[in-house]
Tab-separated table of C-alpha atoms in Angstrom:
chain	number	residue	atom	x	y	z
A	1	MET	CA	-8.304	11.284	4.173
A	2	ALA	CA	-6.684	11.190	0.965
A	3	ARG	CA	-6.379	8.122	-1.648
A	4	ILE	CA	-2.629	7.263	-1.393
A	5	LEU	CA	-0.987	4.617	-3.925
A	6	VAL	CA	2.041	2.251	-3.306
A	7	GLU	CA	3.717	1.118	-6.175
A	8	MET	CA	5.768	-2.339	-6.216
A	9	THR	CA	8.393	-4.250	-8.967
A	10	ASP	CA	9.298	-7.738	-8.599
A	11	ASP	CA	12.135	-6.993	-6.880
A	12	SER	CA	10.000	-5.623	-3.884
A	13	LEU	CA	7.298	-7.880	-4.340
A	14	ASN	CA	6.436	-10.145	-1.927
A	15	ARG	CA	3.833	-13.875	-1.847
A	16	GLU	CA	1.714	-10.994	0.459
A	17	VAL	CA	1.102	-8.579	-2.240
A	18	GLY	CA	-2.821	-8.189	-2.228
A	19	ASN	CA	-3.226	-10.067	0.150
A	20	PRO	CA	-5.242	-7.381	3.308
A	21	SER	CA	-4.905	-9.172	6.735
A	22	VAL	CA	-1.234	-8.529	6.161
A	23	TYR	CA	-2.211	-4.428	6.122
A	24	GLN	CA	-5.126	-5.162	8.974
A	25	LYS	CA	-3.324	-7.364	11.320
A	26	SER	CA	-0.169	-5.102	11.288
A	27	SER	CA	-0.318	-2.266	14.313
A	28	CYS	CA	2.289	-0.405	12.087
A	29	PHE	CA	-1.014	0.147	9.358
A	30	ARG	CA	-3.730	0.075	12.497
A	31	GLN	CA	-1.918	2.703	14.645
A	32	ARG	CA	-2.034	5.203	12.127
A	33	GLN	CA	-4.980	4.409	10.722
A	34	ILE	CA	-4.434	3.465	7.402
A	35	ARG	CA	-7.522	1.418	5.720
A	36	TRP	CA	-6.011	-1.118	2.776
A	37	LEU	CA	-9.036	-0.543	-0.084
A	38	GLN	CA	-7.531	-2.902	-3.313
A	39	SER	CA	-4.540	-4.168	-4.731
A	40	LEU	CA	-4.354	-4.300	-8.284
A	41	VAL	CA	-1.290	-6.894	-9.455
A	42	SER	CA	0.172	-7.641	-12.819
A	43	CYS	CA	-0.737	-10.822	-14.209
A	44	ASP	CA	2.875	-11.419	-14.341
A	45	ARG	CA	2.883	-10.771	-10.773
A	46	ASN	CA	5.915	-8.052	-11.483
A	47	CYS	CA	4.284	-5.075	-10.543
A	48	SER	CA	1.371	-4.279	-8.434
A	49	ILE	CA	-0.579	-1.170	-6.770
A	50	ASP	CA	-1.854	-0.557	-3.387
A	51	GLU	CA	-4.212	1.565	-2.440
A	52	PHE	CA	-4.764	2.669	0.985
A	53	GLU	CA	-6.780	5.676	3.172
A	54	ALA	CA	-4.576	7.787	4.896
A	55	ALA	CA	-4.333	10.921	6.183
A	56	ASP	CA	-1.152	11.521	4.263
A	57	ALA	CA	1.645	9.545	2.067
A	58	GLU	CA	4.490	9.988	4.773
A	59	SER	CA	2.142	7.838	6.961
A	60	VAL	CA	1.857	4.487	4.675
A	61	GLY	CA	5.154	4.899	3.724
A	62	THR	CA	6.219	5.038	7.635
A	63	ALA	CA	4.013	1.716	8.306
A	64	TYR	CA	5.354	0.210	4.937
A	65	ARG	CA	8.896	0.630	6.917
A	66	SER	CA	8.112	-0.391	9.999
A	67	ALA	CA	6.484	-3.615	8.890
A	68	ARG	CA	9.329	-4.307	7.018
A	69	ILE	CA	7.494	-4.117	3.846
A	70	PRO	CA	9.447	-3.163	0.532
A	71	PHE	CA	8.088	-1.117	-1.714
A	72	GLU	CA	9.666	1.559	-4.375
A	73	ARG	CA	7.081	4.801	-4.363
A	74	VAL	CA	4.388	6.112	-2.311
A	75	TRP	CA	2.097	8.941	-3.664
A	76	MET	CA	-1.164	10.935	-2.719
A	77	ALA	CA	-3.869	10.356	-5.671
A	78	ASP	CA	-6.728	11.436	-6.952
A	79	VAL	CA	-9.778	9.559	-7.765
A	80	ARG	CA	-11.560	11.337	-11.060
A	81	LYS	CA	-14.740	8.678	-12.728
A	82	GLU	CA	-17.496	9.472	-15.292
């Protein structure tokens, strides 16, 4: 599985951002075996990044569209730590 990041800005943010139950309860995410890991939300709530574990970025984008959750960009990331 890969790490997938989803970016949202003030135009696409909604009150459900950062609420894991939105992703865990949605069949759009469960059917594609997408697991929510965390959400990073700016203090002014104008932008956020959701982090998932999934097969690929395309399946996450498809799940967002199917669930009618707006987003800016979806991309695959490498995790690098010390």
